[in-house]
Coordinates of C-alpha atoms and ligand atoms in Angstrom, one line a residue:
X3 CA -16.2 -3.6 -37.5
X4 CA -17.5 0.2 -37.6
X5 CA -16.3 2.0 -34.0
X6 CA -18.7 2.0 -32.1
X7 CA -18.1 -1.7 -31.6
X8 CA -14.6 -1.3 -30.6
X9 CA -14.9 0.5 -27.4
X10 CA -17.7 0.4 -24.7
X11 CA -20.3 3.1 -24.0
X12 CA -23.2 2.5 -27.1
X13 CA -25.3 0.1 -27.8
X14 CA -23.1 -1.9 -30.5
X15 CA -20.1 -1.4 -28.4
X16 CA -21.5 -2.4 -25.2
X17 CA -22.4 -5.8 -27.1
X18 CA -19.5 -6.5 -29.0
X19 CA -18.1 -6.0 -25.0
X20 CA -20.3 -8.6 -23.6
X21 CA -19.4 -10.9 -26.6
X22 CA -15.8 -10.6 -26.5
X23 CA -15.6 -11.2 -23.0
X24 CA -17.7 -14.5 -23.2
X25 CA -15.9 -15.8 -25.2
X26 CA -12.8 -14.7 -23.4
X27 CA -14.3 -16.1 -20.1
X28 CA -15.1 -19.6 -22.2
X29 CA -11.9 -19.7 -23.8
X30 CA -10.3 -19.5 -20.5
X31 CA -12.3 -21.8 -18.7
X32 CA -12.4 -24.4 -21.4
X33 CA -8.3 -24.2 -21.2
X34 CA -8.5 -25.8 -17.4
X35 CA -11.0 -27.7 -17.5
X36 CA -10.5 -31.6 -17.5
X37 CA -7.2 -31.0 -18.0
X38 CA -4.8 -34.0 -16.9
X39 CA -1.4 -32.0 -16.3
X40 CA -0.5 -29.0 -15.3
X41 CA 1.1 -28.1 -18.7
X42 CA 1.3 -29.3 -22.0
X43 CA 4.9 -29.9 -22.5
X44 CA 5.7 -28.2 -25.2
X45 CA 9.2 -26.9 -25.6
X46 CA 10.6 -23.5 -26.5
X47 CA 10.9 -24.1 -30.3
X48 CA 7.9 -25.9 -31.0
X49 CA 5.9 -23.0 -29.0
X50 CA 7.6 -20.9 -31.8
X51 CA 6.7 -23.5 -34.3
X52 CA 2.8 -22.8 -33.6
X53 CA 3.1 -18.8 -33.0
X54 CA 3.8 -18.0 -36.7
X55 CA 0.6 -16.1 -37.4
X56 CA 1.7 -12.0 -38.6
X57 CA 2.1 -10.3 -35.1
X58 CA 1.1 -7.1 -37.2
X59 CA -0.7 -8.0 -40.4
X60 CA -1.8 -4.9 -43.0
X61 CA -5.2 -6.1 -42.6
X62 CA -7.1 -7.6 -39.5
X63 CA -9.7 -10.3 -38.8
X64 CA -12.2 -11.2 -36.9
X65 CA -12.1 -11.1 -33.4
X66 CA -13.6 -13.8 -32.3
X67 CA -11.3 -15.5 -34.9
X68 CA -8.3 -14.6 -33.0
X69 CA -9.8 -15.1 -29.8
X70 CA -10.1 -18.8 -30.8
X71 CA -6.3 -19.0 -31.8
X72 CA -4.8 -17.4 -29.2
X73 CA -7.1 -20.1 -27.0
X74 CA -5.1 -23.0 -29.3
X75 CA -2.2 -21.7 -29.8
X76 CA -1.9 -19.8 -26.1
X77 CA -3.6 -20.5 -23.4
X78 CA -3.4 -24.6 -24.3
X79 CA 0.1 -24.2 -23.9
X80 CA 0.3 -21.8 -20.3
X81 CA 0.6 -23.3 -16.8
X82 CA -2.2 -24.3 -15.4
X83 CA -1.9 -22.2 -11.6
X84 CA -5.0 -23.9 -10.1
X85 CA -3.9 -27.5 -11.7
X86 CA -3.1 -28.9 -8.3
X87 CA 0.3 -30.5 -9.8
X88 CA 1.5 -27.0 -10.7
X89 CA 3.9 -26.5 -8.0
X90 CA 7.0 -24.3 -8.8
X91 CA 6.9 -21.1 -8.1
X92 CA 5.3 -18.3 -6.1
X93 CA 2.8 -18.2 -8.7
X94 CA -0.9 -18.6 -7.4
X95 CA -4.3 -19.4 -9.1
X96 CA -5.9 -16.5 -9.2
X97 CA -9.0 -16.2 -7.1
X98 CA -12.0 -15.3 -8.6
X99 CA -13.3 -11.8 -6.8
X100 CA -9.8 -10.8 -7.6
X101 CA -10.4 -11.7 -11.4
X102 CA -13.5 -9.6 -11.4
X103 CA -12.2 -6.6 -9.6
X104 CA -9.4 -7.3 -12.6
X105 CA -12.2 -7.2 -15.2
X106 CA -13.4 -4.0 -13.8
X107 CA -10.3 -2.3 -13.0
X108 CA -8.9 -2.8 -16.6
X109 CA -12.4 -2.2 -19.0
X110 CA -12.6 1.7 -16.3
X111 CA -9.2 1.9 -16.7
X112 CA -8.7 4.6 -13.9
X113 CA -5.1 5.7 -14.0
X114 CA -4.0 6.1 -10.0
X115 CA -1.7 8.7 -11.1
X116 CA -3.9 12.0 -10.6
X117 CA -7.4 12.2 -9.0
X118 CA -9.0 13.5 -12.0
X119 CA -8.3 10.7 -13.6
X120 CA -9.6 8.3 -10.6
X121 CA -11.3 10.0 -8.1
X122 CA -13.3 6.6 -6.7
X123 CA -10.6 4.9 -6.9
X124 CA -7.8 6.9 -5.6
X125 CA -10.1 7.1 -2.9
X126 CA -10.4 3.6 -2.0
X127 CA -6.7 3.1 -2.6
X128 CA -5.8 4.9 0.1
X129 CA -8.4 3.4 2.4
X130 CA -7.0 -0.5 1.2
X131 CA -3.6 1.3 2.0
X132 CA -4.7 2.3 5.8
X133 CA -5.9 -0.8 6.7
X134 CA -3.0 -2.3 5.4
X135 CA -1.0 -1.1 7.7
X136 CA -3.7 -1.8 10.3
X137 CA -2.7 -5.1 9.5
X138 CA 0.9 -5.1 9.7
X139 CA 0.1 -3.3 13.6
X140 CA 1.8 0.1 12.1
X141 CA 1.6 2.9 13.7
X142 CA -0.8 6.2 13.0
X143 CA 1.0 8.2 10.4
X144 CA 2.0 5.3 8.1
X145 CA 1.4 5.4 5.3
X146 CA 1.7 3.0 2.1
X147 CA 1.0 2.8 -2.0
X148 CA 0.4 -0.1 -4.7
X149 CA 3.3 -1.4 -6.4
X150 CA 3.9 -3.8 -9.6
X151 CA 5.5 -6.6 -6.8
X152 CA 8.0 -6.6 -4.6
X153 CA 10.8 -5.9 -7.1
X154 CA 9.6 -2.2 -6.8
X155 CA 8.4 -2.2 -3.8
X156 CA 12.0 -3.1 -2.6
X157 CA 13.6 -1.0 -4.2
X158 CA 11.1 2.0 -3.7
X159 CA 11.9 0.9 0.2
X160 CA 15.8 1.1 -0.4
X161 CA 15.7 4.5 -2.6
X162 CA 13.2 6.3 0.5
X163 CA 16.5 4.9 2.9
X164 CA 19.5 5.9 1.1
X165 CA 17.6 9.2 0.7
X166 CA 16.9 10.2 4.4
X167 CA 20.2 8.7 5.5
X168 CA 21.8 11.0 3.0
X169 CA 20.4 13.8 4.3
X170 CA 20.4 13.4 8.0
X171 CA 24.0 11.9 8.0
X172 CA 25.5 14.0 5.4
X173 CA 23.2 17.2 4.7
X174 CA 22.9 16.3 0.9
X175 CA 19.7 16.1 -0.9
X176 CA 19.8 13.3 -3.2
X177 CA 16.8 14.3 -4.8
X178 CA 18.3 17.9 -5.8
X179 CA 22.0 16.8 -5.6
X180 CA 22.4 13.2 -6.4
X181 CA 24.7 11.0 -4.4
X182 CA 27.2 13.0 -1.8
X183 CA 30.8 11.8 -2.1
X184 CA 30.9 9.9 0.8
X185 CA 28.9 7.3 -1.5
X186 CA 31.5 5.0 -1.5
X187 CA 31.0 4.3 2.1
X188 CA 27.2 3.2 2.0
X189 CA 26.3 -0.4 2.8
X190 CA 23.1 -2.3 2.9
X191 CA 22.8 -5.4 5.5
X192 CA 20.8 -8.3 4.2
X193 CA 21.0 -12.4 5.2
X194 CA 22.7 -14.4 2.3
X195 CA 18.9 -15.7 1.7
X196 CA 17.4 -12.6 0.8
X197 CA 15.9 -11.4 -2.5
X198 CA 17.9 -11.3 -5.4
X199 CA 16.1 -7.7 -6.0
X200 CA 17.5 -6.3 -2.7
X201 CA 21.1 -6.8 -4.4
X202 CA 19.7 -5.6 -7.4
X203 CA 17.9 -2.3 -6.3
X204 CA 21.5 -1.7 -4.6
X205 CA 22.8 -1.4 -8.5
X206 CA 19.9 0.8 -9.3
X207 CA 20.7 3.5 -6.7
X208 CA 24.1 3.9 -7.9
X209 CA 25.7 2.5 -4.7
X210 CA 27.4 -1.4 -6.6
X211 CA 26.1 -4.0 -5.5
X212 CA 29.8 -4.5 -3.2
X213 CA 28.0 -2.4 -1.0
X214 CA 25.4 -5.3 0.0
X215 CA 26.8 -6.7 2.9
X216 CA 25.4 -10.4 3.4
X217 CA 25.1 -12.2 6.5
X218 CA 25.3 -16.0 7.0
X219 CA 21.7 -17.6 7.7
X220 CA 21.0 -20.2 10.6
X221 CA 19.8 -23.9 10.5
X222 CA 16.8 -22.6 9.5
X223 CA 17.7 -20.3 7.1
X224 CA 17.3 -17.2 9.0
X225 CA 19.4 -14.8 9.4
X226 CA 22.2 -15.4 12.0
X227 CA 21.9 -12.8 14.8
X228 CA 25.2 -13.1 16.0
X229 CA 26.9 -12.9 12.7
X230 CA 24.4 -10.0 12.1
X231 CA 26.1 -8.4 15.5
X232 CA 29.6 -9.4 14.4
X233 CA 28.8 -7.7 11.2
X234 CA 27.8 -4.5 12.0
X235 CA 30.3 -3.9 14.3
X236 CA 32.9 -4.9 11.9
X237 CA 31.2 -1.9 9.3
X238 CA 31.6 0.2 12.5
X239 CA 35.6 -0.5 12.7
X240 CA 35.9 0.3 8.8
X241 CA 33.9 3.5 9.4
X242 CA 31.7 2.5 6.5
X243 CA 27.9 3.8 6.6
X244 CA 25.4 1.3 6.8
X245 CA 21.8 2.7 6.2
X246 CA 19.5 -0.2 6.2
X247 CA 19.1 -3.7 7.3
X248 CA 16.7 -5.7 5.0
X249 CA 14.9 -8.6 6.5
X250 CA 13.0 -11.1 5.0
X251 CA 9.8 -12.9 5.8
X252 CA 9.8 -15.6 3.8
X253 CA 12.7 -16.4 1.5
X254 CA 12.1 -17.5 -1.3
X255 CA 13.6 -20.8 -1.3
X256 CA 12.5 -22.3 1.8
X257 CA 9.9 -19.7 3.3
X258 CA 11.9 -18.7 6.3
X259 CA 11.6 -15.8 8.2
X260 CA 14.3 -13.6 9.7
X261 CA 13.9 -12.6 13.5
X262 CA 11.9 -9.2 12.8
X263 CA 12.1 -8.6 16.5
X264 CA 16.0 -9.0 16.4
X265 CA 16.4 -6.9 13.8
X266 CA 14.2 -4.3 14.6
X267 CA 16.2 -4.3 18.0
X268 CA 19.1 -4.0 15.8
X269 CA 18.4 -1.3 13.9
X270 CA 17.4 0.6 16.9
X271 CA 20.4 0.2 18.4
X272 CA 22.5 1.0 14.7
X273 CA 20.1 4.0 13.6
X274 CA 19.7 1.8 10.0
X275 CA 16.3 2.0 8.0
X276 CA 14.5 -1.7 8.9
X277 CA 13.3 -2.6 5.1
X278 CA 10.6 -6.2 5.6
X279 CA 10.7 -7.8 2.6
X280 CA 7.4 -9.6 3.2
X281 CA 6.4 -10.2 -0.4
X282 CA 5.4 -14.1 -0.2
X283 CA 5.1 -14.0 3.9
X284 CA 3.4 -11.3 4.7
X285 CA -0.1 -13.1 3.8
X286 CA 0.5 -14.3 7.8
X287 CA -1.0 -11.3 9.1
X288 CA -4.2 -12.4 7.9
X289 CA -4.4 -15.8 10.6
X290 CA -4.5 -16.1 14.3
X291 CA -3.0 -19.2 14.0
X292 CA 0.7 -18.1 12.4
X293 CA 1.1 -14.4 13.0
X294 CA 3.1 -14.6 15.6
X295 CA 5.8 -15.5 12.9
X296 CA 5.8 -12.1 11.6
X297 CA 6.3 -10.8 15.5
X298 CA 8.2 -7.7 14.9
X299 CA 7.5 -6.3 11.4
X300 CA 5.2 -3.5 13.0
X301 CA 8.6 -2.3 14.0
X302 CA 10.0 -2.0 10.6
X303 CA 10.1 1.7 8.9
X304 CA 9.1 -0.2 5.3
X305 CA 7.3 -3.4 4.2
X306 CA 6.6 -4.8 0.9
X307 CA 4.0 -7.1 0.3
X308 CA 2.9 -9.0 -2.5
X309 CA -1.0 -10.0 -3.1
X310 CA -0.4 -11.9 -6.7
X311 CA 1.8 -14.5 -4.0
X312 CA -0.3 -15.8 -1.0
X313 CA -2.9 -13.4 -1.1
X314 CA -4.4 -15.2 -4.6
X315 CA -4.4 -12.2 -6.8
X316 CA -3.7 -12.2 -10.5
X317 CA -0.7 -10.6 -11.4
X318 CA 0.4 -7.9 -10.4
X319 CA -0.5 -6.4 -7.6
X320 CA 2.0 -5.5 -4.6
X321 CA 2.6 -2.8 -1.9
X322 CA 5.1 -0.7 -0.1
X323 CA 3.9 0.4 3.5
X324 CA 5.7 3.2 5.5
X325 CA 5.8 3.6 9.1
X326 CA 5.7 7.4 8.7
X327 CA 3.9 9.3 5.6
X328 CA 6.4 11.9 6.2
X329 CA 9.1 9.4 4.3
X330 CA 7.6 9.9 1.2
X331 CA 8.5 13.3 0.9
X332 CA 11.9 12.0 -0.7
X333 CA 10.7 11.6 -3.7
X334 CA 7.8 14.1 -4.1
X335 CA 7.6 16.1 -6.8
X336 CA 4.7 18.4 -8.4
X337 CA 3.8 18.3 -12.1
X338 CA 2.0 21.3 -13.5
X339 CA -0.5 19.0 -15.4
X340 CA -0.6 16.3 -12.9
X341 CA -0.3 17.8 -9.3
X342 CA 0.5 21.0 -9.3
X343 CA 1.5 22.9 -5.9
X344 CA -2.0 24.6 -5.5
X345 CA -4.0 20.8 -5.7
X346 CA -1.6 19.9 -2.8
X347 CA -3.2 23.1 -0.4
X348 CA -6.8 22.0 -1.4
X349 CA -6.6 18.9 -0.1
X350 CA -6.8 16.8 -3.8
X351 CA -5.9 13.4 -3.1
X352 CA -1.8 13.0 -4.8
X353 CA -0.9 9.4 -4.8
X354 CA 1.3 10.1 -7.8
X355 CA 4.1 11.6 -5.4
X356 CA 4.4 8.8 -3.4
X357 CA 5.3 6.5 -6.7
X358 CA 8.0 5.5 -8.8
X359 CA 5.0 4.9 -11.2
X360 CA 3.3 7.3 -13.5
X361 CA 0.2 5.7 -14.9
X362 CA -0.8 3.4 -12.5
X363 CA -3.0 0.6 -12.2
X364 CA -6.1 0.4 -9.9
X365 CA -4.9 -2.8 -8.7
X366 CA -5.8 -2.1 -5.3
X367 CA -9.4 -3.2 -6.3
X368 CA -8.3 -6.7 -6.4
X369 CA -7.6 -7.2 -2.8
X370 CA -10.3 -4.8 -1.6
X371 CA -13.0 -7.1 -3.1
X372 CA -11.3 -9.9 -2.0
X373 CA -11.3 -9.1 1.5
X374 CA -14.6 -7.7 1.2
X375 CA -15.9 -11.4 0.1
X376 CA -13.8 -13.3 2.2
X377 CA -13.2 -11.9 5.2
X378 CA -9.9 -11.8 7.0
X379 CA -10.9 -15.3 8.2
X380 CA -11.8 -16.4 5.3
X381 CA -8.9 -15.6 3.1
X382 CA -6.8 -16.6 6.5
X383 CA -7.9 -20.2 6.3
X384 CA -6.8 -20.6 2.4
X385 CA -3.4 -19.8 3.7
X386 CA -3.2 -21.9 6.8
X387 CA -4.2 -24.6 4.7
X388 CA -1.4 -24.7 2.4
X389 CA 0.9 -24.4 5.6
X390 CA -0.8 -27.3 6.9
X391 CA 0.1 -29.1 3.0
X392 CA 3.4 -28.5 3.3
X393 CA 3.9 -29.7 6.7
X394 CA 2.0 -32.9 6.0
X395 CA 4.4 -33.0 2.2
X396 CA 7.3 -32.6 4.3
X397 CA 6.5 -35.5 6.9
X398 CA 5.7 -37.4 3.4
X399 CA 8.9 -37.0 2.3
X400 CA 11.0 -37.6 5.6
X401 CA 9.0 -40.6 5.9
X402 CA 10.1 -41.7 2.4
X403 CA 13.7 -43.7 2.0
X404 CA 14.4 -42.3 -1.4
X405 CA 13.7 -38.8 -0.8
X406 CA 15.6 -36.6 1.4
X407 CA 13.6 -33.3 2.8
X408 CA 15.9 -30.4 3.2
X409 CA 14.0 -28.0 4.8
X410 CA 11.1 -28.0 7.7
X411 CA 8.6 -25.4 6.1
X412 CA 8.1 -21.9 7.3
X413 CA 5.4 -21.3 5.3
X414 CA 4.6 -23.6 2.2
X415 CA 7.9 -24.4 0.2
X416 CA 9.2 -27.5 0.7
X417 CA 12.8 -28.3 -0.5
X418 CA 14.0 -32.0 -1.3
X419 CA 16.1 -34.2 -3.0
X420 CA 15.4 -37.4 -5.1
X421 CA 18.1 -39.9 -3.6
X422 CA 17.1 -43.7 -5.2
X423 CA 20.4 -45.1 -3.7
X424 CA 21.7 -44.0 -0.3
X425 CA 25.3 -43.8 -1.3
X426 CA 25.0 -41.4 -4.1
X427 CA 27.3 -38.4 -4.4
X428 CA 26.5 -35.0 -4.6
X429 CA 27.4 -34.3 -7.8
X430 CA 25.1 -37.5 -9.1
X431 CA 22.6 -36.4 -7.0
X432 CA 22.6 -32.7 -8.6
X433 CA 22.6 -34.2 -12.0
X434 CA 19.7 -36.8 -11.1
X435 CA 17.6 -33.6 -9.8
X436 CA 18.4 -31.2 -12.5
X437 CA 17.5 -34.3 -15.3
X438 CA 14.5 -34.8 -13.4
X439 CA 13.4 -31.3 -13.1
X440 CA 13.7 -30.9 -17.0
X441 CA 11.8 -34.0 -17.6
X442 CA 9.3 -33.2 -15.7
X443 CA 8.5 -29.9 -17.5
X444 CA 8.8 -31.9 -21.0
X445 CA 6.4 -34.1 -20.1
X446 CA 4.0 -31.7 -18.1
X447 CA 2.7 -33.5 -15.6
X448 CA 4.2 -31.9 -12.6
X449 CA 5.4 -28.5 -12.4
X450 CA 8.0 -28.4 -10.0
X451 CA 10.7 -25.7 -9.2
X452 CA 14.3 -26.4 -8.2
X453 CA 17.0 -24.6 -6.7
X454 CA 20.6 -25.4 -5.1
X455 CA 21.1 -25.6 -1.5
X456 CA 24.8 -26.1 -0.3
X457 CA 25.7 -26.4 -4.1
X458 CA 23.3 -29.2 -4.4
X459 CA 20.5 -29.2 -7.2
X460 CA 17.4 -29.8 -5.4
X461 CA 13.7 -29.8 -6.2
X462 CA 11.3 -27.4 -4.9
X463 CA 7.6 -27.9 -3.9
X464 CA 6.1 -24.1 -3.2
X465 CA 2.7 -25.2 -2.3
X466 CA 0.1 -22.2 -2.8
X467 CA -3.0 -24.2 -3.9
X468 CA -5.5 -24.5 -1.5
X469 CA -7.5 -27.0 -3.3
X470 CA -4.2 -29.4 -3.8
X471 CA -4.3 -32.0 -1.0
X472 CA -1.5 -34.6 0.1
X473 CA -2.6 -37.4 -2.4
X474 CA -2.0 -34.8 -4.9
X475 CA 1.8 -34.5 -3.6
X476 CA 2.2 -37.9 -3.1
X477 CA 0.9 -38.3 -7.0
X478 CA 4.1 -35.7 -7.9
X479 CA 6.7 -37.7 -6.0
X480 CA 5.7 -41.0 -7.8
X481 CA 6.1 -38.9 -11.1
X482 CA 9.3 -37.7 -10.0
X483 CA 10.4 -41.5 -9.4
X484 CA 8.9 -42.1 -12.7
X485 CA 11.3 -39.3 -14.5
X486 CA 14.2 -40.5 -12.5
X487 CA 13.8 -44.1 -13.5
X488 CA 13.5 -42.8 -17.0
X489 CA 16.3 -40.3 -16.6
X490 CA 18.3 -43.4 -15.0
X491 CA 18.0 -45.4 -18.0
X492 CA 18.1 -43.4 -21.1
X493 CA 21.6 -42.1 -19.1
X494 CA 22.8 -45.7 -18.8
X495 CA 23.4 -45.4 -15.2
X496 CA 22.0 -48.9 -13.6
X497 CA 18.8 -48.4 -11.9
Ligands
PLP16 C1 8.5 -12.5 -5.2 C2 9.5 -11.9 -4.3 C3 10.1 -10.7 -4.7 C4 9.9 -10.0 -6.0 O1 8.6 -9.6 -6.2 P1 7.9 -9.4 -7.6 O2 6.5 -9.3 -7.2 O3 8.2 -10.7 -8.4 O4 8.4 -8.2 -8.2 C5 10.9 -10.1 -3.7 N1 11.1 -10.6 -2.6 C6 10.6 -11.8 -2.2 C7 10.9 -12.4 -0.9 C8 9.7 -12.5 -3.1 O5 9.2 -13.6 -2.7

């Protein structure tokens, strides 16, 4: 291959462009088409079995050579998202104006992290931001960037908190100073349902994650406001420094979402930093019928959202809104080849201060075009229909004598247990789930996700498919009897 065809821009390069990414395209598409399951079953060593091929030979090959084994080798072998039997996780099919702003975004590759290296699309960032947080009914003055997910957009949220508690409770500028002695003291207040990366961001700022305070949740998995109240004053009695309550709009194991109004009332009254962890429910804003669930979150002084979740973006692409720009400033900074002091009195756009990213991705483009082709409305109606799925999957499984529902959606996960026999311990019962759940996977024709609830392994329907319909989940439950009649046997228990 001479240069020119390895990089866009002449004549050989723009067609050695147009042919890689047909055959790309075709790869992909031939990789879900008429495919029965959602995943080919194969198992951790005979996946390594196939990928034997020199990751860095002293001599290369053909392209389209390696394009076609990464097709047999690769992409026969990955989840199928838009299979409507793939069913685990918060892991969407990807919707095609995102996948073309994706195609764009990456062959420009505009880095977000200094205007000259973007200017369109710096631009248009910051105009997806602001009507962002139109959406989430923030105030003028917010103010918001793109994120990898909500792992950093929560603990982006959480560093922006400890730092302006720092300085207004204690005078100390973490930034300049790092933490100020009374460190110790500093607690974070979260339900027992939140994020694991709301725990985990605590270990990133150098606080321990002992000073996550977790509250008991409610019947439906909320948080408990009276515990909340009992808890907070019991932080006040130890003369600890709680600095910012997290909330959550949709957990991740059943979709719940916390009382926003409650807790924005709350940290009001407490003076805390209210943190929205909206990552997989935040797509509510979009639909008349179901945002009054989110009632509350334009009250928060942070929310993280995630648009590779219900929003149908590919991965990754995520957000961190601020109720006030000003916020920011905790982390700013000015690089001499980047954005240096002078750029900031001209005027020239600086996203790169208000990131824990340098380089950045231009993922912003992904939602912009999707909205754009869409429509609120239009992407709205996606949503609502997977809520309506997972109410109709969870009536389907009440309904059903050897199933017991566990949950009564929020959004669209739906939590369960396989019982076949009424009198089953718990114990059996997590074994029977967990057995199922790994035969399931080895045989590929449903991709379900499980988690424990009161100790119990259950199984986990988290249903983000629009096209998936409720003969689809009525298919998985017979393959999950299936499995468990299988399981039953091979185990010796009497079926
Ligand atoms: C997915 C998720 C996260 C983590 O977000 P990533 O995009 O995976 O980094 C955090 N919080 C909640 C509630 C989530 O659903």
């Amino acid at each position: 291959m001479s240069i020119e065809e390895l990089f866009i821009g002449s004549e050989a390069g723009n067609a050695a462009y147009r042919a890689a990414m047909e055959q790309a395209t075709d790869a992909v598409v031939d990789s879900v088409t008429d495919t029965e399951t959602p995943y080919s079953g194969r198992s951790p060593t005979e996946l390594a079995g196939q990928l034997t091929e020199p990751v860095i030979p002293e001599e290369g090959m053909q392209l389209n050579a390696t394009i076609e084994d990464v097709a047999k080798t690769v992409l026969a072998h990955s989840v199928r998202t838009a299979h409507p039997r793939c069913a685990a996780h918060l892991q969407c099919p990807p919707i095609i104006p995102g996948l073309a702003a994706e195609a764009m975004l990456t062959a420009t590759n505009q880095s977000l992290d200094s205007f000259d290296q973007a200017p369109a699309a710096t631009v248009l960032e910051q105009r997806v931001v602001d009507a962002l947080c139109d959406l989430f009914g923030l105030p003028d003055g917010a103010d918001g960037i793109f994120t990898s997910g909500g792992t950093q957009s929560n603990f982006q949220a959480l560093l922006l908190a400890r730092d302006w508690y720092c300085a207004q409770e204690f005078g100390r500028d973490v930034q300049a100073e790092g933490l100020p002695t009374e460190a110790s003291s500093l607690r974070i207040v979260c339900s027992e349902a939140a994020h694991f990366t709301a725990t985990q961001a605590v270990h990133y700022l150098g606080l321990g994650e002992d000073a996550v305070v977790t509250v008991p949740t409610d019947d439906a998995h909320r948080i408990d406001t009276d515990a909340l109240d009992a808890t907070l004053a019991d932080l006040d009695r130890r003369d600890c420094d709680p600095f910012a309550l997290v909330g959550t709009a949709g957990t991740t194991d059943f979709g719940s979402i916390d009382p926003l109004t409650d807790l924005a009332d709350r940290a009001f009254d407490h003076g805390l930093w209210l943190h929205v962890d909206a990552a997989y429910g935040g797509a509510l804003a979009l639909s008349d019928e179901y945002d009054d669930r989110l009632v509350g979150i334009d009250r928060a002084d942070s929310v993280a959202v995630d648009f590779h979740k219900l929003f149908y973006q590919p991965i990754s692409c995520g957000a961190l809104l601020l109720r006030d720009e000003q916020q920011f400033g905790w982390m700013a900074r000015n690089a001499a080849y980047l954005n240096p002091e002078d750029h900031d009195d001209a005027g020239v756009p600086n996203l790169v201060s208000k990131s824990v990213q340098t380089t950045r991705r231009f993922d912003a483009l992904k939602p912009y075009l999707t909205f754009r082709t869409l429509g609120r409305t239009g992407l709205a109606s996606l949503v609502e229909s997977t809520l309506t799925l997972a109410d109709d999957a969870s009536q389907l499984l009440a309904d059903a004598d050897d199933f017991r529902l566990v949950n009564d959606p929020t959004l669209n996960a739906v939590v369960f247990q396989y019982r076949p026999e009424t009198n089953m311990d718990d114990d059996a019962v997590s074994r029977l789930n967990a057995a199922v759940r790994e035969e399931l996977l080895a045989e590929g024709r449903a991709v379900v996700a499980r988690t424990a609830v009161d100790g119990v392994t259950s199984l986990k329907f988290t249903l983000l498919n629009p096209m998936a319909t409720l003969d689809d989940v009525a298919a998985m439950l017979d393959i999950v009897r299936e499995c468990g009649t299988a399981v039953r046997t091979e185990s010796g228990v009497v079926v």
